[in-house]
PDB file of C-alpha atoms in Angstrom:
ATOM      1  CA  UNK A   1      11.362 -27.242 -55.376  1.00  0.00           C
ATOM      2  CA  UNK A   2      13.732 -25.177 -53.372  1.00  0.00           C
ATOM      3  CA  UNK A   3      13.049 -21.839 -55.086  1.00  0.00           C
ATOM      4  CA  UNK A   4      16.660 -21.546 -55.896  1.00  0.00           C
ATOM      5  CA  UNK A   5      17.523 -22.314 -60.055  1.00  0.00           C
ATOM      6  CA  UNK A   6      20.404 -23.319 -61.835  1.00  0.00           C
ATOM      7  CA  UNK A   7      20.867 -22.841 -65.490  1.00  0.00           C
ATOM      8  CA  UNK A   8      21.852 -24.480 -67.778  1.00  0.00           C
ATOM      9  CA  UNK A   9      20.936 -28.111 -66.713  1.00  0.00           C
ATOM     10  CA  UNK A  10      23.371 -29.611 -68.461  1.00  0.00           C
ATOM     11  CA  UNK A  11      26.533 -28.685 -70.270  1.00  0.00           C
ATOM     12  CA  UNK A  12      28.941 -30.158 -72.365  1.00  0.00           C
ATOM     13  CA  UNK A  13      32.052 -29.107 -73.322  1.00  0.00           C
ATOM     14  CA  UNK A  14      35.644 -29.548 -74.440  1.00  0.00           C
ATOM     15  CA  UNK A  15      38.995 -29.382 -72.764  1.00  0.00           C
ATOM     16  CA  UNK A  16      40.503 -25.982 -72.518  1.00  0.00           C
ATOM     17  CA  UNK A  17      37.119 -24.409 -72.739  1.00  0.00           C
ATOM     18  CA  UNK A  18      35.484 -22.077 -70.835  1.00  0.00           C
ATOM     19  CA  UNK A  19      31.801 -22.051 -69.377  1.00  0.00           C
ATOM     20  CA  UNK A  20      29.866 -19.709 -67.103  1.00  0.00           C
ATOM     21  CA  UNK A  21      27.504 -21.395 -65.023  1.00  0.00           C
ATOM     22  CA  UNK A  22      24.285 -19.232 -63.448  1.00  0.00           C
ATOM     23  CA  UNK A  23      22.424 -19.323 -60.191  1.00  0.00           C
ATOM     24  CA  UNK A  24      19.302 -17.471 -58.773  1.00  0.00           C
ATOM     25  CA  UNK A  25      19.149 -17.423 -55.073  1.00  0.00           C
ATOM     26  CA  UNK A  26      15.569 -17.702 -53.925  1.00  0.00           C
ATOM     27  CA  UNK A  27      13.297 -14.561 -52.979  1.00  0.00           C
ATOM     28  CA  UNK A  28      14.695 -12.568 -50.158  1.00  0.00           C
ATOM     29  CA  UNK A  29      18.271 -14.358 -49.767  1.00  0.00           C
ATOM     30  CA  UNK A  30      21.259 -12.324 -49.856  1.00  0.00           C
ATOM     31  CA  UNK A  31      23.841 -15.190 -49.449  1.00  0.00           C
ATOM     32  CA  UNK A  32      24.778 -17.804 -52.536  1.00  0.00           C
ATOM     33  CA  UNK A  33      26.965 -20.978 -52.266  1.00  0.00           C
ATOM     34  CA  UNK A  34      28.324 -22.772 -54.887  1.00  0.00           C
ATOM     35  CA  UNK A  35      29.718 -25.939 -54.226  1.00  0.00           C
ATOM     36  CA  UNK A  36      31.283 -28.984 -56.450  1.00  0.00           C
ATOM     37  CA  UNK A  37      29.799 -32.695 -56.517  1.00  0.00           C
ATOM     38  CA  UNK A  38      32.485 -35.099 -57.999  1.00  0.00           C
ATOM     39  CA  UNK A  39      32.786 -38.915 -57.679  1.00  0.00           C
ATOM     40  CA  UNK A  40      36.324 -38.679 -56.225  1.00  0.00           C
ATOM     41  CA  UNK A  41      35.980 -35.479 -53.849  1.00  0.00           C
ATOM     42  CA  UNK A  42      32.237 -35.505 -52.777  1.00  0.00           C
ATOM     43  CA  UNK A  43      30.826 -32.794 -52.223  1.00  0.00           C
ATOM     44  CA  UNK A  44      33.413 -29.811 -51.295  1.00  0.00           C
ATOM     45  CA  UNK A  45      32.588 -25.982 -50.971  1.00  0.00           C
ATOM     46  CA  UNK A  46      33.967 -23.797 -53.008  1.00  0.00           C
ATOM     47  CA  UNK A  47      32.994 -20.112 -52.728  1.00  0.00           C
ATOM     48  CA  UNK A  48      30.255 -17.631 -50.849  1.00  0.00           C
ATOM     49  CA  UNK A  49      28.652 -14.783 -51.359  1.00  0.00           C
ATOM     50  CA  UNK A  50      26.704 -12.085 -49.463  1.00  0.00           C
ATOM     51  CA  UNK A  51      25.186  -8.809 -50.648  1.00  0.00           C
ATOM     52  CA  UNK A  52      27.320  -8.939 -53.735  1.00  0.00           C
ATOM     53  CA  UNK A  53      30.658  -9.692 -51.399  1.00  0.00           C
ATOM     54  CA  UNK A  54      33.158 -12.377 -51.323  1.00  0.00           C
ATOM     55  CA  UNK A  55      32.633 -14.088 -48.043  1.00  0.00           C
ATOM     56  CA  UNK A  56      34.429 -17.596 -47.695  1.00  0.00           C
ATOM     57  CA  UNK A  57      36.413 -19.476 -50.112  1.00  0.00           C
ATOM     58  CA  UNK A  58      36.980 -23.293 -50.218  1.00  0.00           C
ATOM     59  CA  UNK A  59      38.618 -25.502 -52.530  1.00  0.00           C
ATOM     60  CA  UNK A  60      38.289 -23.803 -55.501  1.00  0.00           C
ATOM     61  CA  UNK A  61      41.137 -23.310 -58.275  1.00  0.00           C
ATOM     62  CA  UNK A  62      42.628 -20.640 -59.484  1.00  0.00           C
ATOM     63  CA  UNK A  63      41.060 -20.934 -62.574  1.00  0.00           C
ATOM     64  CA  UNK A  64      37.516 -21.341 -61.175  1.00  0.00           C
ATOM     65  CA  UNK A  65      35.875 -17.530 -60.226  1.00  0.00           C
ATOM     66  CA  UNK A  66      32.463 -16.277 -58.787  1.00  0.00           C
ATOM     67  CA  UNK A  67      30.605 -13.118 -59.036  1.00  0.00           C
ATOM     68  CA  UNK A  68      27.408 -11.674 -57.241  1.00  0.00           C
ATOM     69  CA  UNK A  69      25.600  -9.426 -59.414  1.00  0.00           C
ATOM     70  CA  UNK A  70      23.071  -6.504 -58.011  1.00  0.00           C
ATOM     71  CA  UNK A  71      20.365  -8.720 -58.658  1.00  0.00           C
ATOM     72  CA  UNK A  72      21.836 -11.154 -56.373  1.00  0.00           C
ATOM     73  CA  UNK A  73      21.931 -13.798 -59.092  1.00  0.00           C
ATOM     74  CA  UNK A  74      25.291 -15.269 -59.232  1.00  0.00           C
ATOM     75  CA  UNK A  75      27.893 -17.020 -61.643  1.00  0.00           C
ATOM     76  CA  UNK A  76      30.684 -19.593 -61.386  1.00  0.00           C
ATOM     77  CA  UNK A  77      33.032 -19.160 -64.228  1.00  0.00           C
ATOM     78  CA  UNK A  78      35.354 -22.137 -64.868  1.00  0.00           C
ATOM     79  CA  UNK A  79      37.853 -21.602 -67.225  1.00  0.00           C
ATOM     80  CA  UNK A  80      40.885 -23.491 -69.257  1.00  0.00           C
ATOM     81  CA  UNK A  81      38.997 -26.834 -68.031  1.00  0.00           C
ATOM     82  CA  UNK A  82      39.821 -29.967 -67.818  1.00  0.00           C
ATOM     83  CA  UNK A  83      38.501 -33.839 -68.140  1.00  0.00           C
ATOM     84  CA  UNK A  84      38.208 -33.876 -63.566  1.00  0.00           C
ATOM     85  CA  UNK A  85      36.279 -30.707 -64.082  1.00  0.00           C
ATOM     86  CA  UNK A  86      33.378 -32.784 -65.014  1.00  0.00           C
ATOM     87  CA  UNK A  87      31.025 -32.674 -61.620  1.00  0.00           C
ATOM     88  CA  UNK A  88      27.744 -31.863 -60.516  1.00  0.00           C
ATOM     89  CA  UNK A  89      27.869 -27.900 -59.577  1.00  0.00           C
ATOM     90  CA  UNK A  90      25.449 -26.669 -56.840  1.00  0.00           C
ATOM     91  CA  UNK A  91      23.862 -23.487 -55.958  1.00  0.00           C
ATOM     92  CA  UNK A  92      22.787 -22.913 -52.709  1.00  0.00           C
ATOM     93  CA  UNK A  93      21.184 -19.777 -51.303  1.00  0.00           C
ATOM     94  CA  UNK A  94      19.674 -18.747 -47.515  1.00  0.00           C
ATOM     95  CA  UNK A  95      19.117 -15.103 -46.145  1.00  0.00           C
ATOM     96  CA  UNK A  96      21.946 -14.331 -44.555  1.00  0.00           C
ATOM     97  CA  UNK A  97      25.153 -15.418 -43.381  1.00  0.00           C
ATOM     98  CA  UNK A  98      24.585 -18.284 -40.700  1.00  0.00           C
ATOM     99  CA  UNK A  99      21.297 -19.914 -42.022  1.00  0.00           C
ATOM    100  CA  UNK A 100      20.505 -22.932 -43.309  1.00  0.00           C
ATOM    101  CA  UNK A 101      20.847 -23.512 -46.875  1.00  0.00           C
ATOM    102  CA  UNK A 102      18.800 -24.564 -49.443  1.00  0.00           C
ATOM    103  CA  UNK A 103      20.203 -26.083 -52.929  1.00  0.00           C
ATOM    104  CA  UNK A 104      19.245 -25.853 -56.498  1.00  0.00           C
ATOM    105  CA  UNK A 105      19.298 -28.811 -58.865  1.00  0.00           C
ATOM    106  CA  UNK A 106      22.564 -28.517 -60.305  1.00  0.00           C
ATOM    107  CA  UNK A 107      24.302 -27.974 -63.557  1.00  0.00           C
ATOM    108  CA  UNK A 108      26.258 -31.026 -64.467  1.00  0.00           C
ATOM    109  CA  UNK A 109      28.874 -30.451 -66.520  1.00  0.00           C
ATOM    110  CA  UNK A 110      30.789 -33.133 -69.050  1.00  0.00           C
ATOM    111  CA  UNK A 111      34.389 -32.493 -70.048  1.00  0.00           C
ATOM    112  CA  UNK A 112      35.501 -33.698 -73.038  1.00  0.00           C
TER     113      UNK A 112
ATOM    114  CA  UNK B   1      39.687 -27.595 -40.059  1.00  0.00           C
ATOM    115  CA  UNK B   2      36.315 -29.558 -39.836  1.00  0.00           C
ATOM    116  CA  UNK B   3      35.818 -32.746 -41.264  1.00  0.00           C
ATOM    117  CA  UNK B   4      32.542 -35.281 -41.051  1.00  0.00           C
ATOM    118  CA  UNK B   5      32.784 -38.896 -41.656  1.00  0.00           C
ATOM    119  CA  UNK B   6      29.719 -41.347 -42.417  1.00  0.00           C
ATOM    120  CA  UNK B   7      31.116 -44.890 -41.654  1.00  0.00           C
ATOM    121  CA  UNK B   8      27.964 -46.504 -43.837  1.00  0.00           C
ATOM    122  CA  UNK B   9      28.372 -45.663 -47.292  1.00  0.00           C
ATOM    123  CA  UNK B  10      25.909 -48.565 -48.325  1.00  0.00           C
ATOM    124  CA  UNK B  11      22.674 -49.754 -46.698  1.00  0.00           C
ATOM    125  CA  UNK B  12      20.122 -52.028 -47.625  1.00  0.00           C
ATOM    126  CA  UNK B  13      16.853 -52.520 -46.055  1.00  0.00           C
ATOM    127  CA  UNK B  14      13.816 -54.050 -46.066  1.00  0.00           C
ATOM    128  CA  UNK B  15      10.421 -51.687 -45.750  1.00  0.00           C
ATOM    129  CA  UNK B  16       9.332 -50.917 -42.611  1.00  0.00           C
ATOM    130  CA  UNK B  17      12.806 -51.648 -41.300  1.00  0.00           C
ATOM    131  CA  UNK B  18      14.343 -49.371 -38.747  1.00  0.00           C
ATOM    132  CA  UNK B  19      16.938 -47.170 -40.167  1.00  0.00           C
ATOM    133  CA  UNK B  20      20.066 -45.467 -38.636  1.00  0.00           C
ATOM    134  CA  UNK B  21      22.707 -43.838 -39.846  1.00  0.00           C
ATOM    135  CA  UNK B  22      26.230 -42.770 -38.217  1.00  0.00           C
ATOM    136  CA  UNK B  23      27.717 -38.895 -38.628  1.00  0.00           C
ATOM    137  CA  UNK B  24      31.013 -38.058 -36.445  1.00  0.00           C
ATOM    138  CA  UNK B  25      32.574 -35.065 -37.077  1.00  0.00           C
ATOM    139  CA  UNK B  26      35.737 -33.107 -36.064  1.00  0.00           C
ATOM    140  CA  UNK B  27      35.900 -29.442 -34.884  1.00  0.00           C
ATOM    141  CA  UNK B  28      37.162 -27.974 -32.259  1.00  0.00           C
ATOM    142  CA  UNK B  29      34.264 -25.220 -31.165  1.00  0.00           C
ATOM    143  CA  UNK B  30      30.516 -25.167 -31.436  1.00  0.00           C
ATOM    144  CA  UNK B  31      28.768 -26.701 -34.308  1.00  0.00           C
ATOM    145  CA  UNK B  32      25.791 -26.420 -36.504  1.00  0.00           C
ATOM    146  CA  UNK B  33      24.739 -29.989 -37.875  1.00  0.00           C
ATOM    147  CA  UNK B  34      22.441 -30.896 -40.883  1.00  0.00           C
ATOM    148  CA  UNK B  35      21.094 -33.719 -42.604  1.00  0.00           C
ATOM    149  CA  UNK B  36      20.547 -33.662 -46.155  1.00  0.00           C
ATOM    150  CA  UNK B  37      18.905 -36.179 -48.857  1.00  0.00           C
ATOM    151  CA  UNK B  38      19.436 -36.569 -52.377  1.00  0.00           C
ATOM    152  CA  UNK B  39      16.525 -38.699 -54.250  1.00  0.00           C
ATOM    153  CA  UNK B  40      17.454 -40.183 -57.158  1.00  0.00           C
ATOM    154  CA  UNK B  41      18.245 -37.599 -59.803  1.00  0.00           C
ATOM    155  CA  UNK B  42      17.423 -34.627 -57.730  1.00  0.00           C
ATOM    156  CA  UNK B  43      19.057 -31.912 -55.524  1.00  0.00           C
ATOM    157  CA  UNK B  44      19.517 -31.983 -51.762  1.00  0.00           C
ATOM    158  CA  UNK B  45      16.791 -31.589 -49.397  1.00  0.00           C
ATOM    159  CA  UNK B  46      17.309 -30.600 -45.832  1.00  0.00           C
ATOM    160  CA  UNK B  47      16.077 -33.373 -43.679  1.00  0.00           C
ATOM    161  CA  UNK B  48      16.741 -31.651 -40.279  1.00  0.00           C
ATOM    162  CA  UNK B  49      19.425 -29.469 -38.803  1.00  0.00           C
ATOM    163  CA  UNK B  50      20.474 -28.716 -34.891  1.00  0.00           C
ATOM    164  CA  UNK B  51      21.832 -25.408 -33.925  1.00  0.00           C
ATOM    165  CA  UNK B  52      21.395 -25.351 -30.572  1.00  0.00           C
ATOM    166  CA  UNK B  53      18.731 -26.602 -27.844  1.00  0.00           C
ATOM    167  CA  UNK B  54      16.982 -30.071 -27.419  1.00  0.00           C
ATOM    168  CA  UNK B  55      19.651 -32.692 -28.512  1.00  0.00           C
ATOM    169  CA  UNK B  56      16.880 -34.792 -30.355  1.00  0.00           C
ATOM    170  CA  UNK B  57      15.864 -32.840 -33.749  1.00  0.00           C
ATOM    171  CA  UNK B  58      13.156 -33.973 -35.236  1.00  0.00           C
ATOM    172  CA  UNK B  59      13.523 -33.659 -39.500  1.00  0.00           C
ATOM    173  CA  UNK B  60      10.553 -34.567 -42.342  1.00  0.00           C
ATOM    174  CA  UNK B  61       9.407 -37.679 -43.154  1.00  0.00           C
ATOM    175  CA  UNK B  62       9.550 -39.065 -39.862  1.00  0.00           C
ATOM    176  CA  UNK B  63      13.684 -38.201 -39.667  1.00  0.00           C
ATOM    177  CA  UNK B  64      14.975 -37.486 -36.228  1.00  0.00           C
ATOM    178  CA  UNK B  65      18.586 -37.127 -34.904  1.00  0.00           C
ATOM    179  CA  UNK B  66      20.540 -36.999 -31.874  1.00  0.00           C
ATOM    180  CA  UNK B  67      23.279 -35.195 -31.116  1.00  0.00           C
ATOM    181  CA  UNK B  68      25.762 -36.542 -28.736  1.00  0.00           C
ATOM    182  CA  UNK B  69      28.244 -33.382 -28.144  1.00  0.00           C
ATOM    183  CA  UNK B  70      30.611 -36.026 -25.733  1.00  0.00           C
ATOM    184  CA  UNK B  71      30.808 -38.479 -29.066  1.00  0.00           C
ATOM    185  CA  UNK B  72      31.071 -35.911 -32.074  1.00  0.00           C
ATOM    186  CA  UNK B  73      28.102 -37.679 -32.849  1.00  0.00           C
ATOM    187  CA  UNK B  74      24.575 -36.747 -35.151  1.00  0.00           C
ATOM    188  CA  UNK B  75      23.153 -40.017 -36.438  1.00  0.00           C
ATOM    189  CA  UNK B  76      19.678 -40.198 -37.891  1.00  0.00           C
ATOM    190  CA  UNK B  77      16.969 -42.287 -37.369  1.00  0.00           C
ATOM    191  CA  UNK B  78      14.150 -43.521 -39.120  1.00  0.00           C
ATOM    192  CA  UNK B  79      11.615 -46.098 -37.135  1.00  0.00           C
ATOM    193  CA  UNK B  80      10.346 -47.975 -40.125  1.00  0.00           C
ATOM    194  CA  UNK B  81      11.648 -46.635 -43.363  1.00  0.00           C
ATOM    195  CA  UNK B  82       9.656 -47.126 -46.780  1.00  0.00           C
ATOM    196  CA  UNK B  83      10.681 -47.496 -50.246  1.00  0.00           C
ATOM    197  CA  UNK B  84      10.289 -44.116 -51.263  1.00  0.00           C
ATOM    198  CA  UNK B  85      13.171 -43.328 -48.290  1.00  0.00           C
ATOM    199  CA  UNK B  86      15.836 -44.750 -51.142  1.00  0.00           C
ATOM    200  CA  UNK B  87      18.062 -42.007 -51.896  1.00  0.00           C
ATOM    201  CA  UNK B  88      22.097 -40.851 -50.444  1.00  0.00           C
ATOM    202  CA  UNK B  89      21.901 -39.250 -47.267  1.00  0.00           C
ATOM    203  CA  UNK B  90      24.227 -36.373 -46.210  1.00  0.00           C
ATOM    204  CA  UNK B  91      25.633 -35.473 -43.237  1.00  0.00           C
ATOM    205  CA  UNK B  92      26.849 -31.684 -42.959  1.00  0.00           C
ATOM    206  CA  UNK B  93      28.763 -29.223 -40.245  1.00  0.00           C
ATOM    207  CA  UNK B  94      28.980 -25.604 -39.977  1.00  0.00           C
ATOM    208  CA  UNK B  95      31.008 -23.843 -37.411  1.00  0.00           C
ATOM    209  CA  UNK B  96      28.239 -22.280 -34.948  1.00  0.00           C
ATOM    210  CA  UNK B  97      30.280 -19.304 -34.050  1.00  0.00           C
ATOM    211  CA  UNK B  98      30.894 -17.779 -37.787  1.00  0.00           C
ATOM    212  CA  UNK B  99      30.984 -18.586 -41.572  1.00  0.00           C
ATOM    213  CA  UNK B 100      28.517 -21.120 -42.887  1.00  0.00           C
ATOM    214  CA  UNK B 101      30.493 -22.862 -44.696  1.00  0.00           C
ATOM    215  CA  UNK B 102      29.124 -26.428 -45.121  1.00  0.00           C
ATOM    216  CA  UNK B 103      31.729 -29.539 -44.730  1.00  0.00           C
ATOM    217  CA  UNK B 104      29.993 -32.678 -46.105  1.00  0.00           C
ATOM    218  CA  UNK B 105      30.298 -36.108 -45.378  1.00  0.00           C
ATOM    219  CA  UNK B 106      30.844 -38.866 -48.062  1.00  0.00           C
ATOM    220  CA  UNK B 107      27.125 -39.545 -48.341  1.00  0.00           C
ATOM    221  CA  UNK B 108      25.709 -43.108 -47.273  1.00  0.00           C
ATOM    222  CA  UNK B 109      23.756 -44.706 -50.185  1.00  0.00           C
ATOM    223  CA  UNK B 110      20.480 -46.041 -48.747  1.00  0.00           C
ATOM    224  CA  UNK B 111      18.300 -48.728 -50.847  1.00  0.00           C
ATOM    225  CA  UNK B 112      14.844 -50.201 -48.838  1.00  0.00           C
ATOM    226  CA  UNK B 113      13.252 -53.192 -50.810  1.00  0.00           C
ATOM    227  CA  UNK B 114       9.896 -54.161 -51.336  1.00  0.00           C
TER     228      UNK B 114
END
């Protein structure tokens, strides 16, 4: 157990749908990751956070977006999706910018 | 832009085999290197990681890698791997100087038999 969680575990949904996906960073870690887990693309970064601030962006889409709340905790929103949507989505959190990084178990989502 | 290829994306072995596995990346500037493992059903699990110092890095589970900075090279080794070592194995970069944004490879599949 890495100490960082992903809810839900699962989700599935419908075309055109949207879903908000949640991540808590473990204790003390400022910095969240989210990154995408898909047959055809592997694994590929998508978006970072520190402190509640955008940091780096990868290959995410337009209609993909990312918050960092107070709390730290963070959200991917994905939004008017579609059937190659369907992927496992990581979490990954570590204390600051440069560290190493330690990933949650995932919320695999199903597109319909 | 960084990229990381793993030129084994299926090995079988038998147990107490000796394991290793190729990682070659691209980037032009200093690196930070990582492998991770993914166990059946699970999420990944550093293995080791290299930022800077002794070349050899030595990871859980009896892991160790090299890096070669004149080849591009990371590959990790495994003496005599077990059954339980069954599981995709990741390769990762980070540019050392700034960001941490993690470039993966495309895994390498590992099954040991009995």
């Amino acid at each position: 157990d890495s100490g960082v969680t992903q809810t839900p575990k699962h989700l599935i949904t419908a075309t055109g749908q949207r879903v908000t996906l949640r991540c808590s960073p473990r204790s003390g870690d400022l910095s969240v990751y989210w990154y995408q887990q898909s047959l055809d693309q592997g694994l590929q970064f998508l978006i970072q956070y520190y402190n509640g601030e955008e940091r780096a962006k990868g290959n995410i889409l337009e209609r993909f977006s990312a918050q960092q709340f107070p709390d730290l905790h963070s959200e991917l929103n994905l939004s008017s999706l579609e059937l190659g949507d369907s992927a496992l989505y990581f979490c990954a959190s570590s204390p600051a910018v440069r560290d190493t990084q330690y990933f949650g178990p995932g919320t695999r989502l199903t597109v319909l | 832009a960084q990229s990381v290829s793993q030129h084994n994306h299926h090995v079988i072995l038998s147990e107490a085999a000796s394991l290793e596995l190729g990682c070659n990346y691209s980037y032009g500037g200093t690196v930070n290197l990582f492998w991770y493992v993914q166990y059946p059903g699970q999420h990944l699990q550093l293995l080791l990681k290299y930022f800077s110092g002794d070349p050899l890095v030595k990871g859980i589970k009896g892991f160790e890698a090299e890096f070669i900075k004149s080849k591009f090279s990371f590959n990790l080794r495994k003496p005599s791997v077990q059954w339980s070592d069954t599981a995709e194995y990741f390769c990762a970069v980070s540019p050392g100087g700034g960001g941490n944004k993690l470039t993966f490879g495309t895994g390498t599949q590992l099954k040991v038999e009995l």
